[in-house]
mmCIF file of C-alpha atoms and ligand atoms in Angstrom:
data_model
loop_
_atom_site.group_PDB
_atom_site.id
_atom_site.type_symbol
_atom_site.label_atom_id
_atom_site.label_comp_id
_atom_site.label_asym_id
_atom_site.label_seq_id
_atom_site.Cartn_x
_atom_site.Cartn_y
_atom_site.Cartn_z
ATOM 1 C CA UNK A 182 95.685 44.979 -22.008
ATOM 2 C CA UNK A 183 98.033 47.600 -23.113
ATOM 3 C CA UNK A 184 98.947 50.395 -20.271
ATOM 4 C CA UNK A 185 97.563 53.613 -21.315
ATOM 5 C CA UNK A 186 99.830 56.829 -20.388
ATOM 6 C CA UNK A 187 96.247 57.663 -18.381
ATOM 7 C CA UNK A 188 96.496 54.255 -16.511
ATOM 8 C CA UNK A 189 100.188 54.433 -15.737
ATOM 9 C CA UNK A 190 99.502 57.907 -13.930
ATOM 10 C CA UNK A 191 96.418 56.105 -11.860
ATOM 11 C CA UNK A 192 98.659 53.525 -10.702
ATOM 12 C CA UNK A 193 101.086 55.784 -10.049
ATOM 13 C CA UNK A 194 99.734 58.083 -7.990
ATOM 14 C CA UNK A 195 97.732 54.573 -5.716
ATOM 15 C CA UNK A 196 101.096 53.969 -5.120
ATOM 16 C CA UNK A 197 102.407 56.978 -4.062
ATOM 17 C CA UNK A 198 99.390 57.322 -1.660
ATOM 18 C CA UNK A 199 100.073 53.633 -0.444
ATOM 19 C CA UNK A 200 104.076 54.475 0.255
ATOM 20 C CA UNK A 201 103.134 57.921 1.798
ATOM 21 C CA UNK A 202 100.527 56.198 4.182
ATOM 22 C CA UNK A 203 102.917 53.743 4.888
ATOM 23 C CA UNK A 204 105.738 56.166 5.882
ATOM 24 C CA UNK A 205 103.252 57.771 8.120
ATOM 25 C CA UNK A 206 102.396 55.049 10.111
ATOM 26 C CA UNK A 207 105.876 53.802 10.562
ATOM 27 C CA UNK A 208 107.034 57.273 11.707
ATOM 28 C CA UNK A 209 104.299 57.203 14.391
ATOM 29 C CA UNK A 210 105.144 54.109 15.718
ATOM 30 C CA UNK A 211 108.851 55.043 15.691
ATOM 31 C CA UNK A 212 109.066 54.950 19.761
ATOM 32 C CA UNK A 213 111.429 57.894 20.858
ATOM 33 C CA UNK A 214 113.332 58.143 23.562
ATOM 34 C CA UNK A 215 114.651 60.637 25.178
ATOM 35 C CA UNK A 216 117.509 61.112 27.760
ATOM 36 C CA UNK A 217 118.603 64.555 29.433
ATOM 37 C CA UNK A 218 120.758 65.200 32.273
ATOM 38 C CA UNK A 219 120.526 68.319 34.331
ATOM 39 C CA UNK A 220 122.327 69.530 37.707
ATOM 40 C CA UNK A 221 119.579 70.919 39.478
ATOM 41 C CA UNK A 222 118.707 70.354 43.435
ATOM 42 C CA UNK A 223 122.641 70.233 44.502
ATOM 43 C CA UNK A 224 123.092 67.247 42.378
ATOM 44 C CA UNK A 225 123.274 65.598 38.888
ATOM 45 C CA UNK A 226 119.165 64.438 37.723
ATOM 46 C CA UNK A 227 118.845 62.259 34.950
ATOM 47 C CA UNK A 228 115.169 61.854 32.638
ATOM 48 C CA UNK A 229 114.785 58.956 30.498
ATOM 49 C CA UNK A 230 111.545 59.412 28.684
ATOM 50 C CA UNK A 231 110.162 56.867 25.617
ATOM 51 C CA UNK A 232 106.985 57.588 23.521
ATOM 52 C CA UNK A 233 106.090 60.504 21.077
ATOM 53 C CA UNK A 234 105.812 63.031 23.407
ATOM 54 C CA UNK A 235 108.989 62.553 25.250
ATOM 55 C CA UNK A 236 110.624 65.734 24.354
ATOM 56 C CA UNK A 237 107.948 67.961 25.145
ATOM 57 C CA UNK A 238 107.751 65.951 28.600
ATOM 58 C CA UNK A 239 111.215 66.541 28.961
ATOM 59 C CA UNK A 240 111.436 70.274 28.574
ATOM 60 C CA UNK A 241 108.444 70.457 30.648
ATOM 61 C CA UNK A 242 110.072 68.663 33.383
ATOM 62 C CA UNK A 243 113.515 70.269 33.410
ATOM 63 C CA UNK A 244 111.400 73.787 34.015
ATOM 64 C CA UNK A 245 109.760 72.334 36.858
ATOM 65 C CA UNK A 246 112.926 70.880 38.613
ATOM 66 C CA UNK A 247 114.352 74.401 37.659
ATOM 67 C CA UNK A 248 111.183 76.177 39.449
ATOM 68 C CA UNK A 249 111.278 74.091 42.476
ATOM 69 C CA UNK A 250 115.108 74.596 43.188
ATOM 70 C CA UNK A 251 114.331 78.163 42.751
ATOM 71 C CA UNK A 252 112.265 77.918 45.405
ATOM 72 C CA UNK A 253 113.404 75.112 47.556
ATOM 73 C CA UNK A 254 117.136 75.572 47.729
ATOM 74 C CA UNK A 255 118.626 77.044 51.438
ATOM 75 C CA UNK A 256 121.714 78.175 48.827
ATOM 76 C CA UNK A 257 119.795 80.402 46.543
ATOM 77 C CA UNK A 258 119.142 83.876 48.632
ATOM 78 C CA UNK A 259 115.449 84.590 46.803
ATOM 79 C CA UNK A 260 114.072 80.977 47.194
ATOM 80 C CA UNK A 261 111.279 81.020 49.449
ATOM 81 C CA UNK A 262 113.141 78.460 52.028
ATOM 82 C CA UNK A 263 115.365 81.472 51.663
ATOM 83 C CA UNK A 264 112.949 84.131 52.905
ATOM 84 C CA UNK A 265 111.580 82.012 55.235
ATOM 85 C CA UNK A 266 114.872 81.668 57.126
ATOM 86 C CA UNK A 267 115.258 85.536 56.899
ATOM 87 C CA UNK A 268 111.797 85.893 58.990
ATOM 88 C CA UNK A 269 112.922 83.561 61.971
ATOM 89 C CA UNK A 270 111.426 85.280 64.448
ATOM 90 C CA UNK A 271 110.056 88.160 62.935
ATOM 91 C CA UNK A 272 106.974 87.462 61.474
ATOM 92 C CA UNK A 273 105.833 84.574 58.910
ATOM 93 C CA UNK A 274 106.257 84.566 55.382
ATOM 94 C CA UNK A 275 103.475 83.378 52.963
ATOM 95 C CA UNK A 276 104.861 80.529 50.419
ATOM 96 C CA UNK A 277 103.875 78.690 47.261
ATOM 97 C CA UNK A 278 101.474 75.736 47.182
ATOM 98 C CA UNK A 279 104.324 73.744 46.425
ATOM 99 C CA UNK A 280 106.634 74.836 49.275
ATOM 100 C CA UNK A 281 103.988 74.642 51.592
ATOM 101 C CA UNK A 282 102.746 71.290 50.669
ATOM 102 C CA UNK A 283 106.663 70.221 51.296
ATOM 103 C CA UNK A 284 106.981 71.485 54.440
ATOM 104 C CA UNK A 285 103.269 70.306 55.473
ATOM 105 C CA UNK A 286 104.753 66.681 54.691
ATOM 106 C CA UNK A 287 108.381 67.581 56.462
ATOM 107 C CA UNK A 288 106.689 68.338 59.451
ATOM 108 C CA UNK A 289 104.734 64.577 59.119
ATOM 109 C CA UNK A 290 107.834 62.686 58.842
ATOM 110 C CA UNK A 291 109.527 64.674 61.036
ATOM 111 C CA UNK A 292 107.100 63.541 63.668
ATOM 112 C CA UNK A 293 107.017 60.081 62.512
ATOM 113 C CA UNK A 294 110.468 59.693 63.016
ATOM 114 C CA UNK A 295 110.163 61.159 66.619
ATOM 115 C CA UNK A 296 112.741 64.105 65.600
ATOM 116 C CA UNK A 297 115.231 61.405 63.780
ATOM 117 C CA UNK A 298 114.214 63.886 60.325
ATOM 118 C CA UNK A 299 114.173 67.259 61.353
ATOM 119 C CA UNK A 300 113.956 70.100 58.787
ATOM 120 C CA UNK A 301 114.941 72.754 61.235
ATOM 121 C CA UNK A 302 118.341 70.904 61.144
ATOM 122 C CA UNK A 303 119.450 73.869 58.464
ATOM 123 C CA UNK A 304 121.964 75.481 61.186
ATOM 124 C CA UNK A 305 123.596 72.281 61.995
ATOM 125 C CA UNK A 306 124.440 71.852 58.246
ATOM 126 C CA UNK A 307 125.786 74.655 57.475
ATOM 127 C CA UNK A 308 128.416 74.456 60.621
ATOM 128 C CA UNK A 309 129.685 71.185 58.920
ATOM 129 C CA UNK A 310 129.305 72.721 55.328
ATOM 130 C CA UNK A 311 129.918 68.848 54.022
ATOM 131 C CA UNK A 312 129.523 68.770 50.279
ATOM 132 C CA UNK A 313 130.970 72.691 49.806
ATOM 133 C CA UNK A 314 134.229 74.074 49.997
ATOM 134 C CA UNK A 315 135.472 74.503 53.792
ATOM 135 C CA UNK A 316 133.664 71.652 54.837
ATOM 136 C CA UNK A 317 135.242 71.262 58.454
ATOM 137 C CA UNK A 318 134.215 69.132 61.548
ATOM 138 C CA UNK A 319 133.239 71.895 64.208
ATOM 139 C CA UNK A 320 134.278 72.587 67.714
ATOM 140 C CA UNK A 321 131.903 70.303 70.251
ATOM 141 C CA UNK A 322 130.447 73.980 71.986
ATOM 142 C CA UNK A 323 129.650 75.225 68.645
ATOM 143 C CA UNK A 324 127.576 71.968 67.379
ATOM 144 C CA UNK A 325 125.924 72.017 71.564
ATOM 145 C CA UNK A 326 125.015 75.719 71.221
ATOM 146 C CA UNK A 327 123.518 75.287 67.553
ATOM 147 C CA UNK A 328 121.583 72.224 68.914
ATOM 148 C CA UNK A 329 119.553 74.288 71.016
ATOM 149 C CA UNK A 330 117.400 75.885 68.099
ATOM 150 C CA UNK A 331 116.770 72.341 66.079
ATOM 151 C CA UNK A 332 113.252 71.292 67.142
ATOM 152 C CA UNK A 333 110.683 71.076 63.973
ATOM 153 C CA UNK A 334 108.254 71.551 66.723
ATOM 154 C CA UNK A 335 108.865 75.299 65.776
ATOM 155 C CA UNK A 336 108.334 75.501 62.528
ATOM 156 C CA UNK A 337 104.154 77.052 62.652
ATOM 157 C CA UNK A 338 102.053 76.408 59.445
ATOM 158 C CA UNK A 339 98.932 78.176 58.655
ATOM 159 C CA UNK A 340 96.653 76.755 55.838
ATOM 160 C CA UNK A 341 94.121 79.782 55.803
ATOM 161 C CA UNK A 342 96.975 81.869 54.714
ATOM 162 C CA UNK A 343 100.027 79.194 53.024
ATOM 163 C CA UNK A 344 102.358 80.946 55.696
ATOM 164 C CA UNK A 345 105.402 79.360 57.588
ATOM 165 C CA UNK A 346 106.729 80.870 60.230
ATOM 166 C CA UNK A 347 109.946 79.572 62.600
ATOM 167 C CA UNK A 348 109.190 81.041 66.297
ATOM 168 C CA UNK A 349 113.266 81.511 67.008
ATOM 169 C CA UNK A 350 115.209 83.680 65.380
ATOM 170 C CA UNK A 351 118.061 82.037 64.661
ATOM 171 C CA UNK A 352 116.287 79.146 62.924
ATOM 172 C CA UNK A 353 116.652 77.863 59.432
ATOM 173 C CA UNK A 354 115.008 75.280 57.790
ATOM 174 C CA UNK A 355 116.881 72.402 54.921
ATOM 175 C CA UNK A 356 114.213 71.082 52.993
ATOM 176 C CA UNK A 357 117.387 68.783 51.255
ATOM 177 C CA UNK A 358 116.416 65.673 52.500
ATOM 178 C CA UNK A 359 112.613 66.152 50.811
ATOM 179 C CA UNK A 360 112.426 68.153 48.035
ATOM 180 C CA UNK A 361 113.665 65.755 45.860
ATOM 181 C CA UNK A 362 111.367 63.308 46.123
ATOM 182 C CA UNK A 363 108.485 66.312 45.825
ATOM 183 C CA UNK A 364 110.384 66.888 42.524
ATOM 184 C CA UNK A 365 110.417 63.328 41.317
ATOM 185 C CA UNK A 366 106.797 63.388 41.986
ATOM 186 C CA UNK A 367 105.729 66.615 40.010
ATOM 187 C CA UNK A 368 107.970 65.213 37.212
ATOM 188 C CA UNK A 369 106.156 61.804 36.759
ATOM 189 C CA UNK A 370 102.671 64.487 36.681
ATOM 190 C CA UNK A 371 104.041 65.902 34.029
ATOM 191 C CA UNK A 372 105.578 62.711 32.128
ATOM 192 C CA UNK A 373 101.683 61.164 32.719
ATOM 193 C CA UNK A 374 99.747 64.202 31.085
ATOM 194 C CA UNK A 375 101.466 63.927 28.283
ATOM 195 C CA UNK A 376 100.037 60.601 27.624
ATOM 196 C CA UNK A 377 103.881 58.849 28.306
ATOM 197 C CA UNK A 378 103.774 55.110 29.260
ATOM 198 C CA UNK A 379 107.433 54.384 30.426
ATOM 199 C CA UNK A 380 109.790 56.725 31.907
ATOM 200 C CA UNK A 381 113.013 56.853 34.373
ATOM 201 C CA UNK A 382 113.621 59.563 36.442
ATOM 202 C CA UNK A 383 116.845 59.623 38.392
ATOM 203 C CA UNK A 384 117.396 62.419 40.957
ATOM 204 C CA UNK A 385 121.019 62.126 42.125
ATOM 205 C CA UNK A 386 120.186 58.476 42.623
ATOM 206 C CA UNK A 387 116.097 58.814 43.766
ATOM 207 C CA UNK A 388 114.738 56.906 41.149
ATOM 208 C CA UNK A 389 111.122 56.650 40.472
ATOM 209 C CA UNK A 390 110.127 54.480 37.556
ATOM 210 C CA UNK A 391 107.048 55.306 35.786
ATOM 211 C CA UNK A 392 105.573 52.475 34.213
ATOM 212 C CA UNK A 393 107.162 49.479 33.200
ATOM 213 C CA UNK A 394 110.141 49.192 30.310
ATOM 214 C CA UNK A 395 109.261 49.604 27.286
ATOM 215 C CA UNK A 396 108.956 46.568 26.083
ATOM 216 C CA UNK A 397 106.209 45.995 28.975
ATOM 217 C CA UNK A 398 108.466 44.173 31.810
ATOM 218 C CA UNK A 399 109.310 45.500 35.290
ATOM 219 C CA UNK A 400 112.582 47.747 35.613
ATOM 220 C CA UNK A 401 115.521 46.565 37.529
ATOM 221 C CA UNK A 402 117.038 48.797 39.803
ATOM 222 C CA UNK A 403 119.951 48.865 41.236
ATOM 223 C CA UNK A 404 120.693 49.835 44.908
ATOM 224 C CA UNK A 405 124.136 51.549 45.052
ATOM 225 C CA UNK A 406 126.628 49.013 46.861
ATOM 226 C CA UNK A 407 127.638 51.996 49.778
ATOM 227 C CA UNK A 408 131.326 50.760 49.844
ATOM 228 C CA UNK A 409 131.816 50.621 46.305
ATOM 229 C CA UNK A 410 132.164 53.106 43.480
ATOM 230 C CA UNK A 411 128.943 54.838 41.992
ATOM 231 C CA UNK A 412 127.811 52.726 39.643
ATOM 232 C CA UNK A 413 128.686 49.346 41.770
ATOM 233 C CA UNK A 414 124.958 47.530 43.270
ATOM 234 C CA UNK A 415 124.387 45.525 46.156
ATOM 235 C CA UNK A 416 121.519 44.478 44.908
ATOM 236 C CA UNK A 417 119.057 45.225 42.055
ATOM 237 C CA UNK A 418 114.937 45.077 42.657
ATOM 238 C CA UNK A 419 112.276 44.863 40.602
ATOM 239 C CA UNK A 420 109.558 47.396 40.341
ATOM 240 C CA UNK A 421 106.650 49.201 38.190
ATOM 241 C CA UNK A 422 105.275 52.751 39.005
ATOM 242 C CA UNK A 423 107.104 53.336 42.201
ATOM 243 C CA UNK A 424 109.985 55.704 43.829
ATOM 244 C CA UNK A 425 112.984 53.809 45.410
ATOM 245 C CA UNK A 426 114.273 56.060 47.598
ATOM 246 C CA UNK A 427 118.102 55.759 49.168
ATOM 247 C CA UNK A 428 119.648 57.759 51.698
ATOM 248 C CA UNK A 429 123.561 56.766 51.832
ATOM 249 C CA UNK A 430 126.636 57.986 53.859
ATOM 250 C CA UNK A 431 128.699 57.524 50.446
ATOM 251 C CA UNK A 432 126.333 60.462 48.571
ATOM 252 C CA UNK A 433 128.465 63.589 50.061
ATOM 253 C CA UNK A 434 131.058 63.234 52.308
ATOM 254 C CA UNK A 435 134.402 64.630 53.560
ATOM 255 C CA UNK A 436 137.733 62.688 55.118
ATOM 256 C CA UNK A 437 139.192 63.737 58.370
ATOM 257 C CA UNK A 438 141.881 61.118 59.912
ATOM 258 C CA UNK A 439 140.771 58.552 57.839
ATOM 259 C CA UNK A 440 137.425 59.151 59.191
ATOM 260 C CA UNK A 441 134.613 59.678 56.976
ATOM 261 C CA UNK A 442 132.229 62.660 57.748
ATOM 262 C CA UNK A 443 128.585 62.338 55.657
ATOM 263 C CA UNK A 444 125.841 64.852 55.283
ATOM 264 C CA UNK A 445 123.095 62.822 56.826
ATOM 265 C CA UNK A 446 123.403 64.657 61.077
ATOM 266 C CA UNK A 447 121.921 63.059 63.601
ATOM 267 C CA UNK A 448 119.714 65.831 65.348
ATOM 268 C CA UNK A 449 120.176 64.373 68.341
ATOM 269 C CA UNK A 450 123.917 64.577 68.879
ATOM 270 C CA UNK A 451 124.910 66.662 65.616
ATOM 271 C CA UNK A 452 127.368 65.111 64.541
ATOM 272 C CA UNK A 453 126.770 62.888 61.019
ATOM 273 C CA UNK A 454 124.836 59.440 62.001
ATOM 274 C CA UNK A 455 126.499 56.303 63.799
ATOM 275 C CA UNK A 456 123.847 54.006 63.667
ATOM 276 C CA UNK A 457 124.764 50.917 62.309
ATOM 277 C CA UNK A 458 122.658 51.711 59.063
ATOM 278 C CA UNK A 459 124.724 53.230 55.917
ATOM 279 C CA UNK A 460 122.536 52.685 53.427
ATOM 280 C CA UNK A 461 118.217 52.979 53.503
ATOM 281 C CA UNK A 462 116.395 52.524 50.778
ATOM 282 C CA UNK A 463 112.707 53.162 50.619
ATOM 283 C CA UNK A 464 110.023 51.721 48.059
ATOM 284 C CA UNK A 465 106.887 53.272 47.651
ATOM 285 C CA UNK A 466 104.342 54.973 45.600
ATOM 286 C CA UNK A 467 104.988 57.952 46.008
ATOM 287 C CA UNK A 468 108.767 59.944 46.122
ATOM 288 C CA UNK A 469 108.021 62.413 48.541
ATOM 289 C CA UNK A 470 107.113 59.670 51.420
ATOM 290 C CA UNK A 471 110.731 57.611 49.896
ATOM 291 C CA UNK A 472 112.700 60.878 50.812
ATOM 292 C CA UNK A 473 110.825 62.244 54.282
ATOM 293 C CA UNK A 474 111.625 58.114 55.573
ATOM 294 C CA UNK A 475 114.772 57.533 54.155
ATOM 295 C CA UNK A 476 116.720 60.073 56.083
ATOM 296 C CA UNK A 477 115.012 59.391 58.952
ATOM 297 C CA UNK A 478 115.084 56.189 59.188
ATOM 298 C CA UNK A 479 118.766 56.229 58.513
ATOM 299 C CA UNK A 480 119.052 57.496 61.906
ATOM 300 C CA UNK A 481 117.176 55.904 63.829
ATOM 301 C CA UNK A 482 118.614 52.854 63.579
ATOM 302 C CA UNK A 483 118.442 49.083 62.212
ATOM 303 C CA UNK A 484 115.477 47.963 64.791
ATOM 304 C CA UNK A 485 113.225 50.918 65.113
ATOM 305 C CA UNK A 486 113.519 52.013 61.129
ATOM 306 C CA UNK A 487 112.109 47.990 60.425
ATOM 307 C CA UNK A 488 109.397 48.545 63.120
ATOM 308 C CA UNK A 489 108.393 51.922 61.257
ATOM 309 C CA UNK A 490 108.050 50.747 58.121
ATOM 310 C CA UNK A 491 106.143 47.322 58.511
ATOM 311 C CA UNK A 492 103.699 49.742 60.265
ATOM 312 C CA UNK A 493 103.445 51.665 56.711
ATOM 313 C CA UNK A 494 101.168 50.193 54.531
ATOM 314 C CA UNK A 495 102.218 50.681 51.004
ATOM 315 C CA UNK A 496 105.898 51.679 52.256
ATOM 316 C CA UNK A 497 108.825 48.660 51.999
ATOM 317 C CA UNK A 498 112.464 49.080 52.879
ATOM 318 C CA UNK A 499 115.951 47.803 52.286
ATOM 319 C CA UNK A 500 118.471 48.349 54.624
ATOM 320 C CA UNK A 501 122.505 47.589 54.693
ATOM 321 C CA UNK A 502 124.463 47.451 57.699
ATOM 322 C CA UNK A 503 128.430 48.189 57.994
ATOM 323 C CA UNK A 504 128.234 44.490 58.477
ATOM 324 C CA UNK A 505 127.291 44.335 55.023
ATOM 325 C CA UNK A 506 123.940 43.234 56.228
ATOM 326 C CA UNK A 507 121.052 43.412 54.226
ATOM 327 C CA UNK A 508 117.338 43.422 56.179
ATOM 328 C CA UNK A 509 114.253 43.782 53.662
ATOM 329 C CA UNK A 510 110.329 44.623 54.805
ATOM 330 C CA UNK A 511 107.585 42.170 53.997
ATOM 331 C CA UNK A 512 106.635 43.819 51.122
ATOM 332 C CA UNK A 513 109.662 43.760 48.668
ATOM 333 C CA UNK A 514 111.007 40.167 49.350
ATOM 334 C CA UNK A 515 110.167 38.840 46.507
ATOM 335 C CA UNK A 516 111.339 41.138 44.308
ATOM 336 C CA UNK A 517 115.216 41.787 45.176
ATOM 337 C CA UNK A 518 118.219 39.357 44.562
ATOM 338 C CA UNK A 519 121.532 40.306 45.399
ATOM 339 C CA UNK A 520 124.068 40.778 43.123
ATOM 340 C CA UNK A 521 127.168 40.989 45.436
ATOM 341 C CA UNK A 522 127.479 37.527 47.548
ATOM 342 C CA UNK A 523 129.982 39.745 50.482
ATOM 343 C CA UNK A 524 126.167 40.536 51.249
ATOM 344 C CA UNK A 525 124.062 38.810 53.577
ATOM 345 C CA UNK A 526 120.757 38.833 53.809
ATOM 346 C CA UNK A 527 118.638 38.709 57.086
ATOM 347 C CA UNK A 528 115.144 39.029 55.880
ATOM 348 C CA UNK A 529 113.327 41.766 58.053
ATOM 349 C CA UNK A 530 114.217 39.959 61.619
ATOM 350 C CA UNK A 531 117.361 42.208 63.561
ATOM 351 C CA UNK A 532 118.150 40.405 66.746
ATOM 352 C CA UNK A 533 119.824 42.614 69.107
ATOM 353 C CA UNK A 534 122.783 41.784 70.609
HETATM 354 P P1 AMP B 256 118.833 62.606 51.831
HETATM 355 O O1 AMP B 256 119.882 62.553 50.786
HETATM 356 O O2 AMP B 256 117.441 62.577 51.340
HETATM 357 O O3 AMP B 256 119.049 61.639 52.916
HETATM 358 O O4 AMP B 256 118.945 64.027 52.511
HETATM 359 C C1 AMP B 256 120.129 64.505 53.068
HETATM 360 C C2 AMP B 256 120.050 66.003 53.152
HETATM 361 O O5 AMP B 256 119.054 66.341 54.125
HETATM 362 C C3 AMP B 256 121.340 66.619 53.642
HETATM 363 O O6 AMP B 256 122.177 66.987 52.586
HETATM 364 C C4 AMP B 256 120.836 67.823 54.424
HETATM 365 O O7 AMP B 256 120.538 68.884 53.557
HETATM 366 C C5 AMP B 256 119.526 67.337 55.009
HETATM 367 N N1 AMP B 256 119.645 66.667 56.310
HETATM 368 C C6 AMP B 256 120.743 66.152 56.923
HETATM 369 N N2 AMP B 256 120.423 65.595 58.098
HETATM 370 C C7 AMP B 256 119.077 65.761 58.239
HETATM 371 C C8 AMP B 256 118.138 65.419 59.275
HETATM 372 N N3 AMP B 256 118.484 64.776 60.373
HETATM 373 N N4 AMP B 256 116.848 65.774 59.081
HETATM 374 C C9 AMP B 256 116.461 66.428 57.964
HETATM 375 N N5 AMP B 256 117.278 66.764 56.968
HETATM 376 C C10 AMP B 256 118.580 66.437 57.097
HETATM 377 MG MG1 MG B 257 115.548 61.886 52.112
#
């Protein structure tokens, strides 16, 4: 059958159609992924997003992070922790939802811990000043005196009105060792309503995974070996949809006489933590219950941070020792190896000695 000119444009054009569907489809299965870092919080925040809405996920979340540091940070003078501290003692100041909510769950852990995670601890910080400039260890009266107004007990929260209000004067609240996980929390809302299946989101080393990989199997992550360089594991775990939380004496720290001095203060002598914990990780669902436990519990101390936990349902924990110890809860035992043998693991049981 000869090919008319008619014919030739018929087929043509089928073609055409066929290629142009085809390119279609293939770009909207092309999976994207998309990574962006951002210092926000006091630290360096990482989002690794995959799927076709990733960058408008991504730009969604970086405005969040920015919008809660604006109003979470004790540096920034306008944030509402900010104004807050400026009231002690005066009268209270009404907050966002958001800051509310974070101080509503401060206050839980905070009590949970028995006072181990106090937010009220803001004074105390600022004497050491560790991760700034002029970070100094301060004179024994001046930590004793500045004790005296650290008791969360005095922080007053009223729902009718979304007020906070700190009864002494001299009071100042750090929200530091919480809002992160709050963040990491809004940020997988975010990554979820815009229909995203897999995502990493690393806050200064709070990681919550969302998801699995993308290609459908659990993430691996590592737990930050605390007497190695960043970057060095202890051991990795394996998790989908959850926030592994770690609180660590090697995340900001000075040197004094070969002594190291780390931001995580014990409330009840003020002076950065001696327990025999350097490292607490915390797995669970959600970030915000990671971060309120994990400095806490880094305080408290190898036997009473296991007891706390197990009681937790839903909450697991990994904990390493300056013995290079490693204790893990009930819950995540199956799911951890260790990838440095000068670990050694002791399941969940600490014997005293
Ligand atoms: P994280 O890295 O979550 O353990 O939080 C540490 C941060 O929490 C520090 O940088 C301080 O801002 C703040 N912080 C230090 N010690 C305490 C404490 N005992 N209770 C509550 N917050 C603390
Ligand atoms: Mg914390």
């Amino acid at each position: 059958m000869a090919i008319t000119i008619e014919n030739a444009l018929i087929i043509m054009s089928v073609l055409m159609f066929i290629v142009l569907i085809l390119i279609f489809i293939t770009g909207n299965n092309k999976k994207t992924c998309i990574v962006r870092e951002i210092y926000s919080l006091g630290t360096l925040n990482q989002i690794k997003v995959y799927g076709k809405n990733a960058e408008k996920a991504v730009k969604e979340s970086i405005e969040k992070l920015c919008e809660i540091d604006n109003k979470m940070s004790s540096f920034k003078e306008h944030s509402e922790i900010s104004k807050i501290n400026k009231q002690a003692g005066i009268k209270p100041q009404i907050v966002s939802k958001d800051t509310f909510y974070v101080i509503q769950k401060a206050i839980k852990y905070c009590s949970l811990s028995r006072g181990a995670f106090d937010i009220t601890i803001g004074p105390v910080v600022s004497l050491w000043g560790i991760g700034k400039e002029g970070a100094r260890i301060p004179a024994i009266n001046e930590i004793n005196e500045t004790l005296k107004i650290v008791n969360y007990k005095n922080v007053v929260i009223d729902k009718n009105n979304s007020s906070i209000f700190l009864e002494n004067e001299k009071q100042k609240i750090d929200v530091g060792g919480i809002a992160k996980g709050y963040a990491a929390d809004e940020l997988r809302n975010i990554i979820l309503k815009n229909g995203i299946k897999s995502a990493l989101i690393n806050l200064g080393g709070n990681i919550l995974v969302v998801g699995t990989k993308e290609d459908g199997t659990p993430w691996n992550v590592g737990i930050q070996d605390p007497l190695k360089m960043r970057g060095e594991f202890a051991l990795t775990i394996s998790v989908i949809n959850k926030s592994v939380v770690t609180s660590g004496n090697y995340e900001r720290y000075f040197y004094k006489d070969c002594k190291r001095y780390h931001h995580i203060i014990n409330p009840s002598t003020g002076y950065p933590s001696e327990s025999e914990i350097i490292s607490a990780t915390i797995i669970s669902d959600y970030s915000i219950d990671g971060d309120g436990l994990s400095t806490g519990v880094y305080i408290m101390g190898i036997h009473n941070a296991i007891k706390l936990i197990e009681g937790i349902k839903g909450v697991d924990a990994i904990f390493i020792t300056k013995s290079k110890e490693v204790y893990v809860t009930t819950g995540i035992r199956e799911n951890f190896t260790l990838t440095n043998d000068e670990f050694v693991y002791k399941n969940g049981i600490y014997e005293e000695m």
